[in-house]
PDB file of C-alpha atoms in Angstrom:
ATOM      1  CA  MET K   1      19.808 -90.294 -33.103  1.00  0.00           C
ATOM      2  CA  PRO K   2      22.344 -87.597 -32.132  1.00  0.00           C
ATOM      3  CA  GLU K   3      21.987 -84.027 -33.400  1.00  0.00           C
ATOM      4  CA  GLY K   4      24.619 -81.391 -34.078  1.00  0.00           C
ATOM      5  CA  LYS K   5      25.543 -78.359 -36.142  1.00  0.00           C
ATOM      6  CA  ILE K   6      27.656 -78.296 -39.309  1.00  0.00           C
ATOM      7  CA  ILE K   7      30.517 -75.878 -38.671  1.00  0.00           C
ATOM      8  CA  LYS K   8      32.658 -76.669 -41.739  1.00  0.00           C
ATOM      9  CA  ALA K   9      32.145 -78.111 -45.217  1.00  0.00           C
ATOM     10  CA  LEU K  10      35.154 -79.165 -47.246  1.00  0.00           C
ATOM     11  CA  SER K  11      35.687 -81.579 -50.166  1.00  0.00           C
ATOM     12  CA  GLY K  12      32.383 -83.406 -49.690  1.00  0.00           C
ATOM     13  CA  PHE K  13      32.787 -83.794 -45.915  1.00  0.00           C
ATOM     14  CA  TYR K  14      30.633 -82.046 -43.306  1.00  0.00           C
ATOM     15  CA  TYR K  15      32.160 -81.464 -39.892  1.00  0.00           C
ATOM     16  CA  VAL K  16      29.392 -81.692 -37.294  1.00  0.00           C
ATOM     17  CA  LEU K  17      29.802 -80.239 -33.818  1.00  0.00           C
ATOM     18  CA  HIS K  18      28.154 -82.535 -31.260  1.00  0.00           C
ATOM     19  CA  HIS K  19      28.679 -81.285 -27.701  1.00  0.00           C
ATOM     20  CA  ASP K  20      32.460 -80.716 -27.704  1.00  0.00           C
ATOM     21  CA  GLN K  21      33.212 -83.318 -30.339  1.00  0.00           C
ATOM     22  CA  LEU K  22      33.709 -82.828 -34.086  1.00  0.00           C
ATOM     23  CA  ILE K  23      32.355 -85.670 -36.244  1.00  0.00           C
ATOM     24  CA  GLN K  24      33.407 -85.913 -39.891  1.00  0.00           C
ATOM     25  CA  CYS K  25      30.264 -86.834 -41.842  1.00  0.00           C
ATOM     26  CA  ARG K  26      29.218 -87.558 -45.385  1.00  0.00           C
ATOM     27  CA  GLY K  27      25.740 -86.767 -46.705  1.00  0.00           C
ATOM     28  CA  ARG K  28      23.397 -89.641 -47.525  1.00  0.00           C
ATOM     29  CA  GLY K  29      22.523 -90.141 -51.202  1.00  0.00           C
ATOM     30  CA  VAL K  30      18.924 -89.175 -50.422  1.00  0.00           C
ATOM     31  CA  PHE K  31      20.034 -85.532 -50.186  1.00  0.00           C
ATOM     32  CA  ARG K  32      21.160 -85.518 -53.817  1.00  0.00           C
ATOM     33  CA  LYS K  33      17.919 -87.208 -54.848  1.00  0.00           C
ATOM     34  CA  ASN K  34      15.848 -84.576 -53.008  1.00  0.00           C
ATOM     35  CA  LYS K  35      18.169 -81.762 -54.155  1.00  0.00           C
ATOM     36  CA  VAL K  36      19.028 -80.844 -50.573  1.00  0.00           C
ATOM     37  CA  THR K  37      22.569 -79.638 -49.950  1.00  0.00           C
ATOM     38  CA  PRO K  38      23.659 -79.506 -46.295  1.00  0.00           C
ATOM     39  CA  LEU K  39      25.105 -76.095 -45.469  1.00  0.00           C
ATOM     40  CA  VAL K  40      27.450 -74.747 -42.825  1.00  0.00           C
ATOM     41  CA  GLY K  41      25.182 -73.606 -39.982  1.00  0.00           C
ATOM     42  CA  ASP K  42      22.631 -76.382 -40.530  1.00  0.00           C
ATOM     43  CA  ASP K  43      21.281 -78.282 -37.544  1.00  0.00           C
ATOM     44  CA  VAL K  44      21.369 -81.944 -38.502  1.00  0.00           C
ATOM     45  CA  VAL K  45      20.542 -85.452 -37.329  1.00  0.00           C
ATOM     46  CA  PHE K  46      23.452 -87.824 -37.916  1.00  0.00           C
ATOM     47  CA  GLN K  47      24.478 -91.415 -37.365  1.00  0.00           C
ATOM     48  CA  ALA K  48      27.966 -92.023 -36.020  1.00  0.00           C
ATOM     49  CA  GLU K  49      29.869 -94.962 -37.441  1.00  0.00           C
ATOM     50  CA  ASN K  50      32.454 -94.444 -34.700  1.00  0.00           C
ATOM     51  CA  GLU K  51      33.681 -91.575 -32.523  1.00  0.00           C
ATOM     52  CA  LEU K  52      35.007 -89.582 -35.476  1.00  0.00           C
ATOM     53  CA  ASP K  53      33.004 -90.564 -38.589  1.00  0.00           C
ATOM     54  CA  GLY K  54      29.352 -90.688 -39.549  1.00  0.00           C
ATOM     55  CA  TYR K  55      26.542 -89.876 -41.969  1.00  0.00           C
ATOM     56  CA  ILE K  56      24.084 -86.985 -42.000  1.00  0.00           C
ATOM     57  CA  LEU K  57      20.540 -88.394 -42.049  1.00  0.00           C
ATOM     58  CA  GLU K  58      18.417 -85.255 -41.840  1.00  0.00           C
ATOM     59  CA  VAL K  59      18.778 -81.488 -42.224  1.00  0.00           C
ATOM     60  CA  LYS K  60      16.477 -79.652 -39.802  1.00  0.00           C
ATOM     61  CA  GLU K  61      14.339 -76.745 -41.022  1.00  0.00           C
ATOM     62  CA  ARG K  62      16.326 -73.550 -41.643  1.00  0.00           C
ATOM     63  CA  LYS K  63      15.319 -70.084 -40.467  1.00  0.00           C
ATOM     64  CA  ASN K  64      17.302 -68.560 -43.359  1.00  0.00           C
ATOM     65  CA  GLU K  65      20.065 -69.339 -45.816  1.00  0.00           C
ATOM     66  CA  LEU K  66      22.433 -67.586 -48.152  1.00  0.00           C
ATOM     67  CA  VAL K  67      23.374 -69.159 -51.469  1.00  0.00           C
ATOM     68  CA  ARG K  68      26.681 -67.345 -51.961  1.00  0.00           C
ATOM     69  CA  PRO K  69      28.271 -67.700 -49.477  1.00  0.00           C
ATOM     70  CA  PRO K  70      26.481 -70.959 -48.563  1.00  0.00           C
ATOM     71  CA  VAL K  71      25.579 -70.509 -44.871  1.00  0.00           C
ATOM     72  CA  ALA K  72      22.334 -71.244 -42.990  1.00  0.00           C
ATOM     73  CA  ASN K  73      20.641 -70.168 -39.739  1.00  0.00           C
ATOM     74  CA  ILE K  74      22.490 -66.870 -39.472  1.00  0.00           C
ATOM     75  CA  ASP K  75      21.531 -64.424 -36.714  1.00  0.00           C
ATOM     76  CA  GLN K  76      23.356 -61.403 -38.080  1.00  0.00           C
ATOM     77  CA  ALA K  77      25.634 -60.180 -40.840  1.00  0.00           C
ATOM     78  CA  ILE K  78      28.618 -57.998 -40.009  1.00  0.00           C
ATOM     79  CA  LEU K  79      28.944 -56.033 -43.249  1.00  0.00           C
ATOM     80  CA  VAL K  80      32.550 -54.871 -43.392  1.00  0.00           C
ATOM     81  CA  PHE K  81      33.183 -51.881 -45.654  1.00  0.00           C
ATOM     82  CA  SER K  82      36.447 -49.989 -45.653  1.00  0.00           C
ATOM     83  CA  ALA K  83      36.503 -46.214 -45.315  1.00  0.00           C
ATOM     84  CA  VAL K  84      39.324 -46.139 -47.892  1.00  0.00           C
ATOM     85  CA  GLU K  85      41.401 -48.656 -49.882  1.00  0.00           C
ATOM     86  CA  PRO K  86      38.941 -49.551 -51.397  1.00  0.00           C
ATOM     87  CA  ASP K  87      36.841 -46.395 -51.011  1.00  0.00           C
ATOM     88  CA  PHE K  88      33.552 -46.572 -49.104  1.00  0.00           C
ATOM     89  CA  SER K  89      30.711 -47.397 -51.517  1.00  0.00           C
ATOM     90  CA  THR K  90      27.122 -46.650 -50.483  1.00  0.00           C
ATOM     91  CA  VAL K  91      25.676 -48.393 -53.546  1.00  0.00           C
ATOM     92  CA  LEU K  92      27.551 -51.626 -52.807  1.00  0.00           C
ATOM     93  CA  LEU K  93      26.671 -51.417 -49.116  1.00  0.00           C
ATOM     94  CA  ASP K  94      22.995 -50.922 -50.014  1.00  0.00           C
ATOM     95  CA  ARG K  95      23.073 -54.002 -52.255  1.00  0.00           C
ATOM     96  CA  PHE K  96      24.411 -56.039 -49.331  1.00  0.00           C
ATOM     97  CA  LEU K  97      21.845 -54.517 -46.966  1.00  0.00           C
ATOM     98  CA  VAL K  98      18.942 -55.360 -49.295  1.00  0.00           C
ATOM     99  CA  LEU K  99      20.054 -59.005 -49.599  1.00  0.00           C
ATOM    100  CA  VAL K 100      20.591 -59.325 -45.862  1.00  0.00           C
ATOM    101  CA  GLU K 101      17.258 -57.665 -44.985  1.00  0.00           C
ATOM    102  CA  PHE K 102      15.444 -59.856 -47.529  1.00  0.00           C
ATOM    103  CA  ASN K 103      16.881 -62.964 -45.861  1.00  0.00           C
ATOM    104  CA  GLN K 104      15.714 -61.685 -42.450  1.00  0.00           C
ATOM    105  CA  ILE K 105      19.231 -61.423 -41.100  1.00  0.00           C
ATOM    106  CA  ILE K 106      20.089 -58.530 -38.785  1.00  0.00           C
ATOM    107  CA  PRO K 107      22.783 -56.351 -40.396  1.00  0.00           C
ATOM    108  CA  ILE K 108      25.542 -54.532 -38.510  1.00  0.00           C
ATOM    109  CA  ILE K 109      27.559 -52.069 -40.585  1.00  0.00           C
ATOM    110  CA  CYS K 110      31.249 -52.160 -39.732  1.00  0.00           C
ATOM    111  CA  ILE K 111      33.366 -49.457 -41.382  1.00  0.00           C
ATOM    112  CA  SER K 112      37.009 -50.559 -41.284  1.00  0.00           C
ATOM    113  CA  LYS K 113      40.402 -48.877 -41.864  1.00  0.00           C
ATOM    114  CA  MET K 114      39.380 -45.658 -40.102  1.00  0.00           C
ATOM    115  CA  ASP K 115      43.067 -45.150 -39.221  1.00  0.00           C
ATOM    116  CA  LEU K 116      43.831 -44.565 -42.915  1.00  0.00           C
ATOM    117  CA  THR K 117      41.412 -41.666 -43.393  1.00  0.00           C
ATOM    118  CA  ASN K 118      42.428 -38.030 -43.651  1.00  0.00           C
ATOM    119  CA  GLN K 119      40.351 -35.332 -41.949  1.00  0.00           C
ATOM    120  CA  GLU K 120      38.039 -34.785 -44.904  1.00  0.00           C
ATOM    121  CA  GLN K 121      37.476 -38.498 -45.474  1.00  0.00           C
ATOM    122  CA  GLU K 122      36.779 -39.062 -41.775  1.00  0.00           C
ATOM    123  CA  LYS K 123      34.195 -36.264 -41.788  1.00  0.00           C
ATOM    124  CA  GLN K 124      32.441 -37.809 -44.791  1.00  0.00           C
ATOM    125  CA  ILE K 125      32.412 -41.293 -43.218  1.00  0.00           C
ATOM    126  CA  LEU K 126      31.011 -39.913 -39.947  1.00  0.00           C
ATOM    127  CA  ASN K 127      28.252 -38.233 -41.949  1.00  0.00           C
ATOM    128  CA  TYR K 128      27.387 -41.503 -43.711  1.00  0.00           C
ATOM    129  CA  ALA K 129      27.475 -43.338 -40.357  1.00  0.00           C
ATOM    130  CA  ASP K 130      24.948 -40.876 -38.896  1.00  0.00           C
ATOM    131  CA  GLN K 131      22.636 -41.318 -41.898  1.00  0.00           C
ATOM    132  CA  TYR K 132      22.699 -45.108 -41.688  1.00  0.00           C
ATOM    133  CA  LYS K 133      22.089 -44.931 -37.917  1.00  0.00           C
ATOM    134  CA  GLU K 134      19.147 -42.628 -38.614  1.00  0.00           C
ATOM    135  CA  ALA K 135      17.782 -45.238 -41.026  1.00  0.00           C
ATOM    136  CA  GLY K 136      17.873 -47.750 -38.159  1.00  0.00           C
ATOM    137  CA  TYR K 137      21.169 -49.595 -38.573  1.00  0.00           C
ATOM    138  CA  GLU K 138      23.887 -50.327 -36.026  1.00  0.00           C
ATOM    139  CA  VAL K 139      27.125 -48.763 -37.306  1.00  0.00           C
ATOM    140  CA  ILE K 140      30.556 -49.436 -35.795  1.00  0.00           C
ATOM    141  CA  LEU K 141      33.721 -47.617 -36.897  1.00  0.00           C
ATOM    142  CA  THR K 142      36.797 -49.827 -36.612  1.00  0.00           C
ATOM    143  CA  SER K 143      40.510 -50.180 -37.254  1.00  0.00           C
ATOM    144  CA  SER K 144      42.451 -53.434 -37.049  1.00  0.00           C
ATOM    145  CA  GLU K 145      45.679 -51.463 -36.594  1.00  0.00           C
ATOM    146  CA  THR K 146      44.603 -49.304 -33.635  1.00  0.00           C
ATOM    147  CA  GLU K 147      41.875 -51.756 -32.454  1.00  0.00           C
ATOM    148  CA  THR K 148      39.349 -48.896 -32.514  1.00  0.00           C
ATOM    149  CA  GLY K 149      35.771 -50.173 -32.212  1.00  0.00           C
ATOM    150  CA  ILE K 150      36.754 -53.752 -31.313  1.00  0.00           C
ATOM    151  CA  GLU K 151      35.304 -53.465 -27.792  1.00  0.00           C
ATOM    152  CA  GLN K 152      32.081 -52.153 -29.311  1.00  0.00           C
ATOM    153  CA  LEU K 153      31.887 -55.022 -31.830  1.00  0.00           C
ATOM    154  CA  GLN K 154      32.688 -57.924 -29.475  1.00  0.00           C
ATOM    155  CA  PRO K 155      29.426 -57.950 -27.433  1.00  0.00           C
ATOM    156  CA  HIS K 156      27.372 -58.207 -30.645  1.00  0.00           C
ATOM    157  CA  LEU K 157      28.989 -61.571 -31.410  1.00  0.00           C
ATOM    158  CA  GLU K 158      28.108 -63.249 -28.098  1.00  0.00           C
ATOM    159  CA  ASN K 159      25.818 -66.301 -28.397  1.00  0.00           C
ATOM    160  CA  LYS K 160      25.078 -65.562 -32.054  1.00  0.00           C
ATOM    161  CA  ILE K 161      25.943 -67.019 -35.437  1.00  0.00           C
ATOM    162  CA  SER K 162      27.398 -64.146 -37.430  1.00  0.00           C
ATOM    163  CA  VAL K 163      28.604 -63.924 -40.986  1.00  0.00           C
ATOM    164  CA  PHE K 164      31.378 -61.483 -41.840  1.00  0.00           C
ATOM    165  CA  ALA K 165      30.732 -60.265 -45.374  1.00  0.00           C
ATOM    166  CA  GLY K 166      31.904 -57.526 -47.683  1.00  0.00           C
ATOM    167  CA  GLN K 167      33.919 -57.037 -50.817  1.00  0.00           C
ATOM    168  CA  SER K 168      37.400 -58.483 -51.003  1.00  0.00           C
ATOM    169  CA  GLY K 169      40.198 -56.440 -49.452  1.00  0.00           C
ATOM    170  CA  VAL K 170      38.170 -54.519 -46.858  1.00  0.00           C
ATOM    171  CA  GLY K 171      39.844 -56.209 -43.881  1.00  0.00           C
ATOM    172  CA  LYS K 172      37.405 -58.925 -42.750  1.00  0.00           C
ATOM    173  CA  SER K 173      40.190 -61.385 -41.912  1.00  0.00           C
ATOM    174  CA  SER K 174      42.228 -58.622 -40.223  1.00  0.00           C
ATOM    175  CA  LEU K 175      39.297 -57.813 -37.929  1.00  0.00           C
ATOM    176  CA  LEU K 176      38.837 -61.482 -37.051  1.00  0.00           C
ATOM    177  CA  ASN K 177      42.554 -61.753 -36.268  1.00  0.00           C
ATOM    178  CA  VAL K 178      42.166 -58.908 -33.762  1.00  0.00           C
ATOM    179  CA  LEU K 179      39.033 -60.459 -32.261  1.00  0.00           C
ATOM    180  CA  ARG K 180      40.807 -63.825 -31.948  1.00  0.00           C
ATOM    181  CA  PRO K 181      44.594 -63.486 -32.410  1.00  0.00           C
ATOM    182  CA  ASP K 182      45.303 -67.226 -32.428  1.00  0.00           C
ATOM    183  CA  LEU K 183      43.379 -67.590 -35.703  1.00  0.00           C
ATOM    184  CA  ASP K 184      46.177 -66.027 -37.741  1.00  0.00           C
ATOM    185  CA  LEU K 185      43.915 -65.890 -40.807  1.00  0.00           C
ATOM    186  CA  LYS K 186      45.695 -65.161 -44.043  1.00  0.00           C
ATOM    187  CA  THR K 187      45.353 -61.586 -45.272  1.00  0.00           C
ATOM    188  CA  ASN K 188      46.529 -59.989 -48.468  1.00  0.00           C
ATOM    189  CA  ASP K 189      47.303 -56.403 -49.303  1.00  0.00           C
ATOM    190  CA  ILE K 190      45.205 -54.629 -51.889  1.00  0.00           C
ATOM    191  CA  SER K 191      46.277 -55.337 -55.442  1.00  0.00           C
ATOM    192  CA  THR K 192      47.032 -51.823 -56.653  1.00  0.00           C
ATOM    193  CA  HIS K 193      46.842 -52.985 -60.243  1.00  0.00           C
ATOM    194  CA  LEU K 194      43.278 -54.270 -59.840  1.00  0.00           C
ATOM    195  CA  GLY K 195      42.234 -51.791 -57.166  1.00  0.00           C
ATOM    196  CA  ARG K 196      40.685 -54.583 -55.132  1.00  0.00           C
ATOM    197  CA  GLY K 197      41.744 -57.287 -52.730  1.00  0.00           C
ATOM    198  CA  ARG K 198      42.643 -60.811 -53.693  1.00  0.00           C
ATOM    199  CA  HIS K 199      40.377 -63.529 -52.297  1.00  0.00           C
ATOM    200  CA  THR K 200      42.152 -64.998 -49.289  1.00  0.00           C
ATOM    201  CA  THR K 201      39.385 -67.172 -47.784  1.00  0.00           C
ATOM    202  CA  ARG K 202      38.879 -70.507 -49.516  1.00  0.00           C
ATOM    203  CA  HIS K 203      35.952 -72.188 -47.765  1.00  0.00           C
ATOM    204  CA  VAL K 204      33.173 -71.391 -45.321  1.00  0.00           C
ATOM    205  CA  GLU K 205      33.773 -72.344 -41.714  1.00  0.00           C
ATOM    206  CA  LEU K 206      32.185 -71.357 -38.403  1.00  0.00           C
ATOM    207  CA  ILE K 207      34.820 -70.430 -35.859  1.00  0.00           C
ATOM    208  CA  TRP K 208      34.462 -69.608 -32.174  1.00  0.00           C
ATOM    209  CA  VAL K 209      34.966 -65.954 -31.308  1.00  0.00           C
ATOM    210  CA  GLY K 210      34.201 -65.502 -27.627  1.00  0.00           C
ATOM    211  CA  ASN K 211      30.917 -67.330 -27.032  1.00  0.00           C
ATOM    212  CA  GLY K 212      29.682 -66.860 -30.591  1.00  0.00           C
ATOM    213  CA  LEU K 213      30.231 -68.561 -33.931  1.00  0.00           C
ATOM    214  CA  VAL K 214      31.467 -66.497 -36.848  1.00  0.00           C
ATOM    215  CA  ALA K 215      31.634 -67.370 -40.545  1.00  0.00           C
ATOM    216  CA  ASP K 216      34.555 -65.850 -42.364  1.00  0.00           C
ATOM    217  CA  THR K 217      33.343 -66.230 -45.926  1.00  0.00           C
ATOM    218  CA  PRO K 218      34.889 -65.917 -49.378  1.00  0.00           C
ATOM    219  CA  GLY K 219      32.539 -62.959 -49.907  1.00  0.00           C
ATOM    220  CA  PHE K 220      29.334 -62.638 -51.878  1.00  0.00           C
ATOM    221  CA  SER K 221      30.093 -63.769 -55.410  1.00  0.00           C
ATOM    222  CA  SER K 222      26.580 -62.813 -56.459  1.00  0.00           C
ATOM    223  CA  LEU K 223      24.797 -59.623 -55.504  1.00  0.00           C
ATOM    224  CA  ASP K 224      21.779 -59.961 -57.770  1.00  0.00           C
ATOM    225  CA  PHE K 225      18.155 -59.662 -56.713  1.00  0.00           C
ATOM    226  CA  ASN K 226      16.805 -62.779 -58.417  1.00  0.00           C
ATOM    227  CA  GLU K 227      14.627 -63.790 -55.472  1.00  0.00           C
ATOM    228  CA  ILE K 228      13.206 -60.352 -54.659  1.00  0.00           C
ATOM    229  CA  GLU K 229       9.937 -59.106 -56.165  1.00  0.00           C
ATOM    230  CA  ALA K 230       9.326 -55.388 -56.829  1.00  0.00           C
ATOM    231  CA  GLU K 231       6.740 -55.023 -54.049  1.00  0.00           C
ATOM    232  CA  GLN K 232       9.135 -56.626 -51.524  1.00  0.00           C
ATOM    233  CA  LEU K 233      11.941 -54.104 -52.053  1.00  0.00           C
ATOM    234  CA  THR K 234      10.344 -51.446 -49.823  1.00  0.00           C
ATOM    235  CA  ASN K 235      10.730 -53.805 -46.844  1.00  0.00           C
ATOM    236  CA  CYS K 236      14.497 -53.988 -47.456  1.00  0.00           C
ATOM    237  CA  PHE K 237      14.958 -50.241 -46.784  1.00  0.00           C
ATOM    238  CA  PRO K 238      13.814 -49.625 -43.160  1.00  0.00           C
ATOM    239  CA  GLU K 239      13.364 -45.860 -43.498  1.00  0.00           C
ATOM    240  CA  ILE K 240      11.428 -46.279 -46.778  1.00  0.00           C
ATOM    241  CA  GLN K 241       9.258 -48.949 -45.181  1.00  0.00           C
ATOM    242  CA  ARG K 242       8.417 -46.582 -42.296  1.00  0.00           C
ATOM    243  CA  ALA K 243       7.672 -43.668 -44.624  1.00  0.00           C
ATOM    244  CA  SER K 244       5.503 -45.859 -46.876  1.00  0.00           C
ATOM    245  CA  GLU K 245       2.892 -46.050 -44.116  1.00  0.00           C
ATOM    246  CA  ASN K 246       1.951 -42.488 -45.128  1.00  0.00           C
ATOM    247  CA  CYS K 247       1.490 -43.312 -48.835  1.00  0.00           C
ATOM    248  CA  LYS K 248      -2.059 -42.724 -50.073  1.00  0.00           C
ATOM    249  CA  PHE K 249      -2.146 -45.823 -52.244  1.00  0.00           C
ATOM    250  CA  ARG K 250      -1.610 -49.341 -51.000  1.00  0.00           C
ATOM    251  CA  GLY K 251       1.110 -51.060 -53.002  1.00  0.00           C
ATOM    252  CA  CYS K 252       2.771 -47.729 -53.781  1.00  0.00           C
ATOM    253  CA  LEU K 253       6.211 -48.313 -55.301  1.00  0.00           C
ATOM    254  CA  HIS K 254       7.283 -44.692 -54.590  1.00  0.00           C
ATOM    255  CA  VAL K 255       8.154 -43.855 -58.193  1.00  0.00           C
ATOM    256  CA  SER K 256       5.527 -41.586 -59.768  1.00  0.00           C
ATOM    257  CA  GLU K 257       2.458 -42.253 -57.619  1.00  0.00           C
ATOM    258  CA  PRO K 258       0.720 -39.183 -56.147  1.00  0.00           C
ATOM    259  CA  LYS K 259       0.708 -38.447 -52.404  1.00  0.00           C
ATOM    260  CA  CYS K 260       3.653 -40.769 -51.736  1.00  0.00           C
ATOM    261  CA  GLY K 261       4.929 -40.624 -48.143  1.00  0.00           C
ATOM    262  CA  VAL K 262       8.406 -41.763 -49.225  1.00  0.00           C
ATOM    263  CA  LYS K 263       8.914 -39.039 -51.830  1.00  0.00           C
ATOM    264  CA  GLU K 264       7.795 -36.452 -49.236  1.00  0.00           C
ATOM    265  CA  LYS K 265      10.548 -37.668 -46.868  1.00  0.00           C
ATOM    266  CA  VAL K 266      13.102 -37.518 -49.681  1.00  0.00           C
ATOM    267  CA  GLU K 267      12.089 -33.958 -50.558  1.00  0.00           C
ATOM    268  CA  SER K 268      12.321 -32.897 -46.894  1.00  0.00           C
ATOM    269  CA  GLY K 269      15.802 -34.465 -46.640  1.00  0.00           C
ATOM    270  CA  GLU K 270      14.757 -37.053 -44.025  1.00  0.00           C
ATOM    271  CA  ILE K 271      15.642 -39.840 -46.466  1.00  0.00           C
ATOM    272  CA  PRO K 272      19.034 -39.215 -48.142  1.00  0.00           C
ATOM    273  CA  ASP K 273      18.890 -38.769 -51.927  1.00  0.00           C
ATOM    274  CA  TYR K 274      21.414 -41.576 -52.530  1.00  0.00           C
ATOM    275  CA  ARG K 275      19.356 -44.124 -50.572  1.00  0.00           C
ATOM    276  CA  TYR K 276      16.235 -43.275 -52.595  1.00  0.00           C
ATOM    277  CA  GLU K 277      18.229 -43.293 -55.827  1.00  0.00           C
ATOM    278  CA  HIS K 278      19.597 -46.755 -55.017  1.00  0.00           C
ATOM    279  CA  TYR K 279      16.052 -47.937 -54.234  1.00  0.00           C
ATOM    280  CA  LEU K 280      14.868 -46.718 -57.662  1.00  0.00           C
ATOM    281  CA  ASN K 281      17.842 -48.318 -59.451  1.00  0.00           C
ATOM    282  CA  PHE K 282      17.335 -51.645 -57.670  1.00  0.00           C
ATOM    283  CA  LEU K 283      13.583 -51.506 -58.406  1.00  0.00           C
ATOM    284  CA  GLN K 284      14.287 -50.990 -62.116  1.00  0.00           C
ATOM    285  CA  GLU K 285      16.772 -53.859 -62.045  1.00  0.00           C
ATOM    286  CA  ILE K 286      14.094 -56.143 -60.589  1.00  0.00           C
ATOM    287  CA  LYS K 287      11.522 -54.981 -63.164  1.00  0.00           C
ATOM    288  CA  ASP K 288      13.984 -55.541 -66.027  1.00  0.00           C
ATOM    289  CA  ARG K 289      14.765 -59.062 -64.870  1.00  0.00           C
ATOM    290  CA  LYS K 290      13.884 -61.784 -67.327  1.00  0.00           C
ATOM    291  CA  PRO K 291      10.729 -63.637 -66.261  1.00  0.00           C
ATOM    292  CA  ARG K 292      11.203 -67.005 -64.594  1.00  0.00           C
ATOM    293  CA  TYR K 293       9.105 -69.969 -65.702  1.00  0.00           C
TER     294      TYR K 293
END
């Protein structure tokens, strides 16, 4: 049986890329029975009724998946956050980073709209960029208008499946239009009344950008930590994970335990206060979560 990759899902149809051909497939009823939903990015076994239509018979094992947006087998997440309009938010970025790290997806932080910053704002963004680099993240400063940072971003997309994610209105579609001008993806200005962008992307689709596949997604509609346990949160903050090796007690949650390697790094300024504060807030959120049965 032929195998391929789902690159688009729309109205109950799955568009499977097989060599250079796109086959429009439906899912077999057995998927509903087994509560398996094929996702964009899935590697599948299918049966072709003819050259253009077929049925998906099997979904191969996934290395990861996101629920919202529904994408599987992602190599990396390009987290697009604007420097201004809307203002750069470390707490929102850290929520994205935790979810991406938990799903074992490599994050790349892309700070957009650098052309709109004044001198003071630029200085602050550069400071944040240095701190996130120090934590261990790749950070790229970009502008769709001046094409700043595009050359730096392009090589990261080669031979990878990437998901572009971030809050609405930060310029994800604008960046993709610069990376591949023929896309002409729809973009909307910020709604000044709401202070945020209007959703312009309607479905998830993998598109070719250079030699890589990119998902332009409708954005994360859920940023909760329902799947993450308290003891797993440390692993979602690389600099906290490294510092935790010096904690006296195994299973230290870095809150009030004595001889905590993480708190020592916070006090010395090696871990920024806001990163530690976000860790504590997220930890409390996980602890306060209603138990699942």
